[in-house]
Amino acid sequence: MIFLTRRATFSASHYYWNEAWTAAENERVFGRCANRNGHGHNYTLEVTVAGEPDAVTGFVVDLKWLKDVMEQEVLAAYDHRHLNLEVEEFAAGKLIPTTENIAIAAWRRLEPAVAAAGGAKLSCIRVYETPEIFAEYRGGQ
Amino acid sequence: MNSGAGSAGKAYFGRRAALSASHRLHSDALSAEENRAAYGKCNNPHGHGHNYVVEVLVGGEVDPETGMVVNLAALDEVLRKNVIERFDHANLNLDPCFKDRVPTTENLCSVVFGLLKDALPAGELEYVRVEETENNFFQCYGE
């Protein structure tokens, strides 16, 4: 089994807010991340797929194909967007756009396309919010 | 209540932090010649230092109320109290953790794992990785 990883970057803004809480509670738990005017990051998305190299091409997947899928499924929706205001899964009352939830949401966006292609399986999504802060999702296992 | 994350299962949160420390690789169980052979420059008598990077990965369910595996500020506090304040700008050889252990980065990695394992504010410690330089690093899963 070979694990292949493709990296891409996107820039987006967000804030953390739980609609069920008071403003004071949100500010206590989320601190500066609860500023309703939002703030932004340069995110790095790492997508790892696992499989056997094809006998003819030697590829686990075609990297260009993976790049295009990442662009269509994730970057087209997230890059230069306000995650809370412009991305469906992070709308008020849905997922808070923490790094953990961005990794989970990116998995949900990518997994059907990777599965539909047959062959390699989605193995891991890693999202860096800064070079020092990241989250990882392996499909919940 | 925010919805949707509750059924996602396990996720991981990672944090990287820097610390600078000195050490000397020397084993009392070896002769001077054997130490020199095993450790080379790292055995120089007055020690030397590194800018280490400690990376921790914490695994757990995403709290549906916060969207978090672990709160970053709470994790930082534990990292600071248990690891950074202890080793940053210190001589590792003089720390009680290395009284009977050579402060190789393998051993530092496993010591840091031990210091953090039961101190986390939430989740479980998946691994500790210590980068000694840009070109070498070590990872401990606590096994």
PDB file of C-alpha atoms in Angstrom:
ATOM      1  CA  MET A   1       0.000   0.000   0.000  1.00  0.00           C
ATOM      2  CA  ILE A   2       1.312   3.443  -0.933  1.00  0.00           C
ATOM      3  CA  PHE A   3       0.105   6.695   0.618  1.00  0.00           C
ATOM      4  CA  LEU A   4       0.155   9.676  -1.716  1.00  0.00           C
ATOM      5  CA  THR A   5      -0.327  13.241  -0.463  1.00  0.00           C
ATOM      6  CA  ARG A   6      -1.180  16.380  -2.381  1.00  0.00           C
ATOM      7  CA  ARG A   7      -0.977  19.825  -0.789  1.00  0.00           C
ATOM      8  CA  ALA A   8      -2.908  22.988  -1.707  1.00  0.00           C
ATOM      9  CA  THR A   9      -3.429  26.350  -0.057  1.00  0.00           C
ATOM     10  CA  PHE A  10      -6.460  28.551   0.365  1.00  0.00           C
ATOM     11  CA  SER A  11      -7.171  31.773   2.216  1.00  0.00           C
ATOM     12  CA  ALA A  12     -10.430  32.328   4.035  1.00  0.00           C
ATOM     13  CA  SER A  13     -12.020  34.221   6.891  1.00  0.00           C
ATOM     14  CA  HIS A  14     -14.146  32.884   9.725  1.00  0.00           C
ATOM     15  CA  TYR A  15     -15.266  33.350  13.313  1.00  0.00           C
ATOM     16  CA  TYR A  16     -16.332  30.929  16.037  1.00  0.00           C
ATOM     17  CA  TRP A  17     -19.863  31.288  17.366  1.00  0.00           C
ATOM     18  CA  ASN A  18     -22.320  28.856  18.923  1.00  0.00           C
ATOM     19  CA  GLU A  19     -25.852  30.158  18.248  1.00  0.00           C
ATOM     20  CA  ALA A  20     -27.149  28.389  21.372  1.00  0.00           C
ATOM     21  CA  TRP A  21     -24.887  30.425  23.671  1.00  0.00           C
ATOM     22  CA  THR A  22     -24.978  34.011  24.908  1.00  0.00           C
ATOM     23  CA  ALA A  23     -22.450  36.507  23.572  1.00  0.00           C
ATOM     24  CA  ALA A  24     -20.600  36.376  26.915  1.00  0.00           C
ATOM     25  CA  GLU A  25     -20.350  32.569  26.750  1.00  0.00           C
ATOM     26  CA  ASN A  26     -19.072  32.669  23.175  1.00  0.00           C
ATOM     27  CA  GLU A  27     -16.444  35.233  24.110  1.00  0.00           C
ATOM     28  CA  ARG A  28     -15.376  33.268  27.190  1.00  0.00           C
ATOM     29  CA  VAL A  29     -14.890  29.981  25.290  1.00  0.00           C
ATOM     30  CA  PHE A  30     -13.659  31.242  21.926  1.00  0.00           C
ATOM     31  CA  GLY A  31     -11.816  34.427  22.957  1.00  0.00           C
ATOM     32  CA  ARG A  32     -10.688  36.565  20.037  1.00  0.00           C
ATOM     33  CA  CYS A  33     -11.975  33.922  17.586  1.00  0.00           C
ATOM     34  CA  ALA A  34     -15.518  35.033  18.532  1.00  0.00           C
ATOM     35  CA  ASN A  35     -15.043  38.538  17.070  1.00  0.00           C
ATOM     36  CA  ARG A  36     -18.105  38.765  14.787  1.00  0.00           C
ATOM     37  CA  ASN A  37     -16.234  40.787  12.187  1.00  0.00           C
ATOM     38  CA  GLY A  38     -14.174  37.674  11.525  1.00  0.00           C
ATOM     39  CA  HIS A  39     -10.480  37.165  10.873  1.00  0.00           C
ATOM     40  CA  GLY A  40      -8.576  35.091   8.337  1.00  0.00           C
ATOM     41  CA  HIS A  41      -5.871  32.528   7.729  1.00  0.00           C
ATOM     42  CA  ASN A  42      -3.724  31.102   4.979  1.00  0.00           C
ATOM     43  CA  TYR A  43      -4.771  27.483   5.240  1.00  0.00           C
ATOM     44  CA  THR A  44      -2.888  24.497   3.879  1.00  0.00           C
ATOM     45  CA  LEU A  45      -4.928  21.459   2.884  1.00  0.00           C
ATOM     46  CA  GLU A  46      -3.154  18.078   2.697  1.00  0.00           C
ATOM     47  CA  VAL A  47      -5.038  15.208   1.123  1.00  0.00           C
ATOM     48  CA  THR A  48      -3.674  11.683   1.458  1.00  0.00           C
ATOM     49  CA  VAL A  49      -5.008   8.786  -0.604  1.00  0.00           C
ATOM     50  CA  ALA A  50      -3.955   5.166  -0.217  1.00  0.00           C
ATOM     51  CA  GLY A  51      -3.750   2.393  -2.774  1.00  0.00           C
ATOM     52  CA  GLU A  52      -1.554   0.158  -4.895  1.00  0.00           C
ATOM     53  CA  PRO A  53       0.368   1.679  -7.815  1.00  0.00           C
ATOM     54  CA  ASP A  54      -1.289   0.889 -11.144  1.00  0.00           C
ATOM     55  CA  ALA A  55       0.618  -1.860 -13.016  1.00  0.00           C
ATOM     56  CA  VAL A  56       0.772   0.203 -16.204  1.00  0.00           C
ATOM     57  CA  THR A  57       1.146   3.839 -15.059  1.00  0.00           C
ATOM     58  CA  GLY A  58       2.845   3.281 -11.694  1.00  0.00           C
ATOM     59  CA  PHE A  59       0.406   5.818 -10.210  1.00  0.00           C
ATOM     60  CA  VAL A  60      -1.702   5.383  -7.073  1.00  0.00           C
ATOM     61  CA  VAL A  61      -3.775   8.206  -8.542  1.00  0.00           C
ATOM     62  CA  ASP A  62      -2.968  10.773 -11.206  1.00  0.00           C
ATOM     63  CA  LEU A  63      -1.757  13.809  -9.238  1.00  0.00           C
ATOM     64  CA  LYS A  64      -3.243  16.205 -11.777  1.00  0.00           C
ATOM     65  CA  TRP A  65      -6.626  14.519 -11.310  1.00  0.00           C
ATOM     66  CA  LEU A  66      -6.307  14.810  -7.519  1.00  0.00           C
ATOM     67  CA  LYS A  67      -5.318  18.467  -7.832  1.00  0.00           C
ATOM     68  CA  ASP A  68      -8.387  19.159  -9.976  1.00  0.00           C
ATOM     69  CA  VAL A  69     -10.704  17.329  -7.563  1.00  0.00           C
ATOM     70  CA  MET A  70      -9.316  19.318  -4.621  1.00  0.00           C
ATOM     71  CA  GLU A  71      -9.817  22.543  -6.545  1.00  0.00           C
ATOM     72  CA  GLN A  72     -13.365  21.708  -7.653  1.00  0.00           C
ATOM     73  CA  GLU A  73     -14.628  20.216  -4.403  1.00  0.00           C
ATOM     74  CA  VAL A  74     -12.836  22.312  -1.762  1.00  0.00           C
ATOM     75  CA  LEU A  75     -10.887  25.331  -3.016  1.00  0.00           C
ATOM     76  CA  ALA A  76     -13.683  26.563  -5.296  1.00  0.00           C
ATOM     77  CA  ALA A  77     -15.948  26.731  -2.238  1.00  0.00           C
ATOM     78  CA  TYR A  78     -13.480  27.900   0.440  1.00  0.00           C
ATOM     79  CA  ASP A  79     -10.765  30.026  -1.180  1.00  0.00           C
ATOM     80  CA  HIS A  80     -11.174  33.772  -0.596  1.00  0.00           C
ATOM     81  CA  ARG A  81     -14.524  33.197   1.083  1.00  0.00           C
ATOM     82  CA  HIS A  82     -15.942  33.948   4.503  1.00  0.00           C
ATOM     83  CA  LEU A  83     -16.578  30.411   5.714  1.00  0.00           C
ATOM     84  CA  ASN A  84     -19.456  31.303   8.077  1.00  0.00           C
ATOM     85  CA  LEU A  85     -21.263  33.502   5.559  1.00  0.00           C
ATOM     86  CA  GLU A  86     -20.553  31.833   2.220  1.00  0.00           C
ATOM     87  CA  VAL A  87     -20.090  28.093   2.794  1.00  0.00           C
ATOM     88  CA  GLU A  88     -23.205  26.014   3.384  1.00  0.00           C
ATOM     89  CA  GLU A  89     -21.846  23.589   6.000  1.00  0.00           C
ATOM     90  CA  PHE A  90     -20.580  26.437   8.208  1.00  0.00           C
ATOM     91  CA  ALA A  91     -23.758  28.568   8.140  1.00  0.00           C
ATOM     92  CA  ALA A  92     -25.157  29.782  11.485  1.00  0.00           C
ATOM     93  CA  GLY A  93     -26.454  26.828  13.519  1.00  0.00           C
ATOM     94  CA  LYS A  94     -24.443  24.283  11.514  1.00  0.00           C
ATOM     95  CA  LEU A  95     -20.744  23.398  11.926  1.00  0.00           C
ATOM     96  CA  ILE A  96     -18.494  25.950  13.636  1.00  0.00           C
ATOM     97  CA  PRO A  97     -15.566  26.425  11.191  1.00  0.00           C
ATOM     98  CA  THR A  98     -12.845  25.210  13.567  1.00  0.00           C
ATOM     99  CA  THR A  99      -9.808  23.551  12.028  1.00  0.00           C
ATOM    100  CA  GLU A 100     -11.208  20.169  13.109  1.00  0.00           C
ATOM    101  CA  ASN A 101     -14.530  20.828  11.385  1.00  0.00           C
ATOM    102  CA  ILE A 102     -12.847  22.150   8.228  1.00  0.00           C
ATOM    103  CA  ALA A 103     -10.905  18.859   8.022  1.00  0.00           C
ATOM    104  CA  ILE A 104     -14.142  16.876   8.490  1.00  0.00           C
ATOM    105  CA  ALA A 105     -16.048  19.010   5.959  1.00  0.00           C
ATOM    106  CA  ALA A 106     -13.233  18.709   3.400  1.00  0.00           C
ATOM    107  CA  TRP A 107     -13.349  14.914   3.870  1.00  0.00           C
ATOM    108  CA  ARG A 108     -17.097  14.917   3.197  1.00  0.00           C
ATOM    109  CA  ARG A 109     -16.571  16.992   0.061  1.00  0.00           C
ATOM    110  CA  LEU A 110     -13.732  14.837  -1.298  1.00  0.00           C
ATOM    111  CA  GLU A 111     -14.631  11.306  -0.271  1.00  0.00           C
ATOM    112  CA  PRO A 112     -17.453  10.725  -2.806  1.00  0.00           C
ATOM    113  CA  ALA A 113     -15.279  11.916  -5.711  1.00  0.00           C
ATOM    114  CA  VAL A 114     -12.320   9.749  -4.661  1.00  0.00           C
ATOM    115  CA  ALA A 115     -14.597   6.728  -4.089  1.00  0.00           C
ATOM    116  CA  ALA A 116     -16.339   7.242  -7.464  1.00  0.00           C
ATOM    117  CA  ALA A 117     -12.999   7.102  -9.267  1.00  0.00           C
ATOM    118  CA  GLY A 118     -12.375   3.576  -7.933  1.00  0.00           C
ATOM    119  CA  GLY A 119      -8.924   2.383  -6.908  1.00  0.00           C
ATOM    120  CA  ALA A 120      -7.294   4.539  -4.245  1.00  0.00           C
ATOM    121  CA  LYS A 121      -9.196   5.377  -1.060  1.00  0.00           C
ATOM    122  CA  LEU A 122      -9.198   8.651   0.834  1.00  0.00           C
ATOM    123  CA  SER A 123      -6.970   8.064   3.855  1.00  0.00           C
ATOM    124  CA  CYS A 124      -6.379  11.352   5.653  1.00  0.00           C
ATOM    125  CA  ILE A 125      -7.130  15.055   5.483  1.00  0.00           C
ATOM    126  CA  ARG A 126      -4.866  17.479   7.289  1.00  0.00           C
ATOM    127  CA  VAL A 127      -5.675  21.185   7.494  1.00  0.00           C
ATOM    128  CA  TYR A 128      -3.100  23.684   8.736  1.00  0.00           C
ATOM    129  CA  GLU A 129      -4.599  26.926  10.032  1.00  0.00           C
ATOM    130  CA  THR A 130      -1.098  28.277  10.689  1.00  0.00           C
ATOM    131  CA  PRO A 131       2.225  26.422  10.399  1.00  0.00           C
ATOM    132  CA  GLU A 132       1.870  25.610  14.138  1.00  0.00           C
ATOM    133  CA  ILE A 133      -1.823  24.662  14.351  1.00  0.00           C
ATOM    134  CA  PHE A 134      -3.454  21.836  12.414  1.00  0.00           C
ATOM    135  CA  ALA A 135      -6.212  19.261  12.503  1.00  0.00           C
ATOM    136  CA  GLU A 136      -6.461  15.822  10.974  1.00  0.00           C
ATOM    137  CA  TYR A 137      -9.374  13.577  10.025  1.00  0.00           C
ATOM    138  CA  ARG A 138      -9.124   9.947   8.955  1.00  0.00           C
ATOM    139  CA  GLY A 139     -12.803   9.291   8.354  1.00  0.00           C
ATOM    140  CA  GLY A 140     -13.667   9.006  12.037  1.00  0.00           C
ATOM    141  CA  GLN A 141     -11.752   5.776  12.679  1.00  0.00           C
TER     142      GLN A 141
ATOM    143  CA  MET B   1     -26.741  23.481  19.607  1.00  0.00           C
ATOM    144  CA  ASN B   2     -24.655  23.206  16.478  1.00  0.00           C
ATOM    145  CA  SER B   3     -25.267  20.033  14.545  1.00  0.00           C
ATOM    146  CA  GLY B   4     -23.414  17.785  12.164  1.00  0.00           C
ATOM    147  CA  ALA B   5     -20.108  17.156  13.911  1.00  0.00           C
ATOM    148  CA  GLY B   6     -21.504  14.760  16.495  1.00  0.00           C
ATOM    149  CA  SER B   7     -21.522  11.799  14.150  1.00  0.00           C
ATOM    150  CA  ALA B   8     -18.127  12.495  12.592  1.00  0.00           C
ATOM    151  CA  GLY B   9     -16.205  10.197  14.964  1.00  0.00           C
ATOM    152  CA  LYS B  10     -12.598  10.717  15.879  1.00  0.00           C
ATOM    153  CA  ALA B  11     -10.545  13.683  14.695  1.00  0.00           C
ATOM    154  CA  TYR B  12      -7.148  15.017  15.671  1.00  0.00           C
ATOM    155  CA  PHE B  13      -5.776  18.398  16.689  1.00  0.00           C
ATOM    156  CA  GLY B  14      -2.093  19.200  16.281  1.00  0.00           C
ATOM    157  CA  ARG B  15       0.079  21.874  17.855  1.00  0.00           C
ATOM    158  CA  ARG B  16       3.726  22.755  17.276  1.00  0.00           C
ATOM    159  CA  ALA B  17       5.898  24.670  19.743  1.00  0.00           C
ATOM    160  CA  ALA B  18       9.575  25.588  19.812  1.00  0.00           C
ATOM    161  CA  LEU B  19      12.070  25.198  22.608  1.00  0.00           C
ATOM    162  CA  SER B  20      15.812  25.763  22.729  1.00  0.00           C
ATOM    163  CA  ALA B  21      17.977  23.615  24.959  1.00  0.00           C
ATOM    164  CA  SER B  22      21.466  22.253  25.313  1.00  0.00           C
ATOM    165  CA  HIS B  23      22.611  18.686  25.802  1.00  0.00           C
ATOM    166  CA  ARG B  24      25.577  16.387  25.683  1.00  0.00           C
ATOM    167  CA  LEU B  25      25.284  12.780  24.583  1.00  0.00           C
ATOM    168  CA  HIS B  26      27.330  10.719  27.009  1.00  0.00           C
ATOM    169  CA  SER B  27      26.683   7.382  28.672  1.00  0.00           C
ATOM    170  CA  ASP B  28      28.318   6.484  31.997  1.00  0.00           C
ATOM    171  CA  ALA B  29      28.088   2.852  30.894  1.00  0.00           C
ATOM    172  CA  LEU B  30      30.617   3.473  28.118  1.00  0.00           C
ATOM    173  CA  SER B  31      34.341   4.314  28.214  1.00  0.00           C
ATOM    174  CA  ALA B  32      35.583   7.687  26.947  1.00  0.00           C
ATOM    175  CA  GLU B  33      36.611   6.048  23.672  1.00  0.00           C
ATOM    176  CA  GLU B  34      33.305   4.238  23.327  1.00  0.00           C
ATOM    177  CA  ASN B  35      31.367   7.457  23.995  1.00  0.00           C
ATOM    178  CA  ARG B  36      33.397   9.213  21.348  1.00  0.00           C
ATOM    179  CA  ALA B  37      32.754   6.390  18.892  1.00  0.00           C
ATOM    180  CA  ALA B  38      29.023   6.260  19.604  1.00  0.00           C
ATOM    181  CA  TYR B  39      28.235   9.956  19.799  1.00  0.00           C
ATOM    182  CA  GLY B  40      30.992  11.765  17.859  1.00  0.00           C
ATOM    183  CA  LYS B  41      30.696  15.567  18.111  1.00  0.00           C
ATOM    184  CA  CYS B  42      27.646  15.182  20.302  1.00  0.00           C
ATOM    185  CA  ASN B  43      29.972  13.882  23.020  1.00  0.00           C
ATOM    186  CA  ASN B  44      32.010  17.121  23.211  1.00  0.00           C
ATOM    187  CA  PRO B  45      32.455  17.802  26.944  1.00  0.00           C
ATOM    188  CA  HIS B  46      30.716  21.168  27.175  1.00  0.00           C
ATOM    189  CA  GLY B  47      27.608  20.207  25.218  1.00  0.00           C
ATOM    190  CA  HIS B  48      25.805  22.031  22.436  1.00  0.00           C
ATOM    191  CA  GLY B  49      22.252  23.161  21.735  1.00  0.00           C
ATOM    192  CA  HIS B  50      19.323  22.893  19.346  1.00  0.00           C
ATOM    193  CA  ASN B  51      16.169  24.739  18.445  1.00  0.00           C
ATOM    194  CA  TYR B  52      13.768  21.866  18.989  1.00  0.00           C
ATOM    195  CA  VAL B  53      10.223  21.774  17.689  1.00  0.00           C
ATOM    196  CA  VAL B  54       7.747  19.699  19.673  1.00  0.00           C
ATOM    197  CA  GLU B  55       4.625  18.600  17.790  1.00  0.00           C
ATOM    198  CA  VAL B  56       1.746  16.981  19.647  1.00  0.00           C
ATOM    199  CA  LEU B  57      -1.288  15.312  18.103  1.00  0.00           C
ATOM    200  CA  VAL B  58      -4.382  14.898  20.282  1.00  0.00           C
ATOM    201  CA  GLY B  59      -7.196  12.576  19.196  1.00  0.00           C
ATOM    202  CA  GLY B  60     -10.823  12.533  20.286  1.00  0.00           C
ATOM    203  CA  GLU B  61     -14.420  13.208  19.400  1.00  0.00           C
ATOM    204  CA  VAL B  62     -15.209  16.716  18.188  1.00  0.00           C
ATOM    205  CA  ASP B  63     -17.308  18.432  20.870  1.00  0.00           C
ATOM    206  CA  PRO B  64     -20.507  19.416  19.003  1.00  0.00           C
ATOM    207  CA  GLU B  65     -20.844  22.582  21.096  1.00  0.00           C
ATOM    208  CA  THR B  66     -17.371  23.967  20.375  1.00  0.00           C
ATOM    209  CA  GLY B  67     -16.339  22.144  17.186  1.00  0.00           C
ATOM    210  CA  MET B  68     -13.098  21.244  18.943  1.00  0.00           C
ATOM    211  CA  VAL B  69     -11.222  18.091  19.936  1.00  0.00           C
ATOM    212  CA  VAL B  70      -9.363  20.173  22.503  1.00  0.00           C
ATOM    213  CA  ASN B  71      -9.317  23.882  23.293  1.00  0.00           C
ATOM    214  CA  LEU B  72      -6.112  25.418  21.924  1.00  0.00           C
ATOM    215  CA  ALA B  73      -5.601  27.807  24.853  1.00  0.00           C
ATOM    216  CA  ALA B  74      -6.023  24.973  27.384  1.00  0.00           C
ATOM    217  CA  LEU B  75      -3.636  22.718  25.419  1.00  0.00           C
ATOM    218  CA  ASP B  76      -1.071  25.528  25.182  1.00  0.00           C
ATOM    219  CA  GLU B  77      -1.217  26.017  28.950  1.00  0.00           C
ATOM    220  CA  VAL B  78      -0.500  22.310  29.542  1.00  0.00           C
ATOM    221  CA  LEU B  79       2.315  22.338  26.990  1.00  0.00           C
ATOM    222  CA  ARG B  80       3.810  25.455  28.551  1.00  0.00           C
ATOM    223  CA  LYS B  81       3.627  24.225  32.157  1.00  0.00           C
ATOM    224  CA  ASN B  82       4.744  20.649  31.544  1.00  0.00           C
ATOM    225  CA  VAL B  83       7.243  20.933  28.722  1.00  0.00           C
ATOM    226  CA  ILE B  84       8.268  24.417  27.595  1.00  0.00           C
ATOM    227  CA  GLU B  85       8.937  25.921  31.023  1.00  0.00           C
ATOM    228  CA  ARG B  86      10.799  22.793  32.026  1.00  0.00           C
ATOM    229  CA  PHE B  87      13.114  22.431  29.041  1.00  0.00           C
ATOM    230  CA  ASP B  88      13.274  25.788  27.212  1.00  0.00           C
ATOM    231  CA  HIS B  89      16.660  27.479  27.719  1.00  0.00           C
ATOM    232  CA  ALA B  90      17.749  24.630  29.959  1.00  0.00           C
ATOM    233  CA  ASN B  91      20.479  22.016  29.938  1.00  0.00           C
ATOM    234  CA  LEU B  92      18.692  18.702  29.398  1.00  0.00           C
ATOM    235  CA  ASN B  93      21.445  16.679  31.081  1.00  0.00           C
ATOM    236  CA  LEU B  94      20.720  18.447  34.393  1.00  0.00           C
ATOM    237  CA  ASP B  95      16.975  17.671  34.367  1.00  0.00           C
ATOM    238  CA  PRO B  96      15.962  14.803  36.709  1.00  0.00           C
ATOM    239  CA  CYS B  97      14.271  13.098  33.724  1.00  0.00           C
ATOM    240  CA  PHE B  98      17.723  12.526  32.246  1.00  0.00           C
ATOM    241  CA  LYS B  99      19.508  11.518  35.432  1.00  0.00           C
ATOM    242  CA  ASP B 100      19.738   7.903  34.219  1.00  0.00           C
ATOM    243  CA  ARG B 101      18.999   8.467  30.543  1.00  0.00           C
ATOM    244  CA  VAL B 102      21.068  10.005  27.754  1.00  0.00           C
ATOM    245  CA  PRO B 103      19.213  13.080  26.430  1.00  0.00           C
ATOM    246  CA  THR B 104      19.027  11.892  22.863  1.00  0.00           C
ATOM    247  CA  THR B 105      16.040  13.253  20.983  1.00  0.00           C
ATOM    248  CA  GLU B 106      14.546   9.722  21.028  1.00  0.00           C
ATOM    249  CA  ASN B 107      14.570   9.901  24.828  1.00  0.00           C
ATOM    250  CA  LEU B 108      13.371  13.526  24.902  1.00  0.00           C
ATOM    251  CA  CYS B 109      10.459  12.505  22.689  1.00  0.00           C
ATOM    252  CA  SER B 110       9.442   9.684  25.009  1.00  0.00           C
ATOM    253  CA  VAL B 111       9.924  11.863  28.135  1.00  0.00           C
ATOM    254  CA  VAL B 112       7.674  14.573  26.638  1.00  0.00           C
ATOM    255  CA  PHE B 113       5.051  11.907  25.825  1.00  0.00           C
ATOM    256  CA  GLY B 114       5.125  10.808  29.480  1.00  0.00           C
ATOM    257  CA  LEU B 115       4.839  14.381  30.779  1.00  0.00           C
ATOM    258  CA  LEU B 116       1.789  15.133  28.598  1.00  0.00           C
ATOM    259  CA  LYS B 117      -0.097  11.833  28.455  1.00  0.00           C
ATOM    260  CA  ASP B 118      -2.147  12.292  31.635  1.00  0.00           C
ATOM    261  CA  ALA B 119      -2.118  16.092  31.672  1.00  0.00           C
ATOM    262  CA  LEU B 120      -4.219  16.851  28.580  1.00  0.00           C
ATOM    263  CA  PRO B 121      -7.363  18.977  29.081  1.00  0.00           C
ATOM    264  CA  ALA B 122      -9.297  16.734  26.635  1.00  0.00           C
ATOM    265  CA  GLY B 123      -8.716  13.872  24.201  1.00  0.00           C
ATOM    266  CA  GLU B 124      -5.907  11.336  24.090  1.00  0.00           C
ATOM    267  CA  LEU B 125      -2.296  11.835  23.137  1.00  0.00           C
ATOM    268  CA  GLU B 126      -1.786  10.192  19.733  1.00  0.00           C
ATOM    269  CA  TYR B 127       1.881  11.032  19.301  1.00  0.00           C
ATOM    270  CA  VAL B 128       4.679  13.384  20.253  1.00  0.00           C
ATOM    271  CA  ARG B 129       7.121  14.349  17.559  1.00  0.00           C
ATOM    272  CA  VAL B 130      10.358  16.171  18.335  1.00  0.00           C
ATOM    273  CA  GLU B 131      12.347  17.792  15.554  1.00  0.00           C
ATOM    274  CA  GLU B 132      15.961  18.288  16.607  1.00  0.00           C
ATOM    275  CA  THR B 133      16.960  20.080  13.407  1.00  0.00           C
ATOM    276  CA  GLU B 134      15.196  20.629  10.103  1.00  0.00           C
ATOM    277  CA  ASN B 135      16.653  17.334   8.930  1.00  0.00           C
ATOM    278  CA  ASN B 136      15.924  14.927  11.747  1.00  0.00           C
ATOM    279  CA  PHE B 137      12.925  14.175  13.899  1.00  0.00           C
ATOM    280  CA  PHE B 138      11.548  11.486  16.155  1.00  0.00           C
ATOM    281  CA  GLN B 139       8.043  10.342  16.885  1.00  0.00           C
ATOM    282  CA  CYS B 140       6.671   8.484  19.914  1.00  0.00           C
ATOM    283  CA  TYR B 141       3.252   6.825  20.117  1.00  0.00           C
ATOM    284  CA  GLY B 142       3.667   5.798  23.751  1.00  0.00           C
ATOM    285  CA  GLU B 143       4.082   2.106  23.006  1.00  0.00           C
TER     286      GLU B 143
END
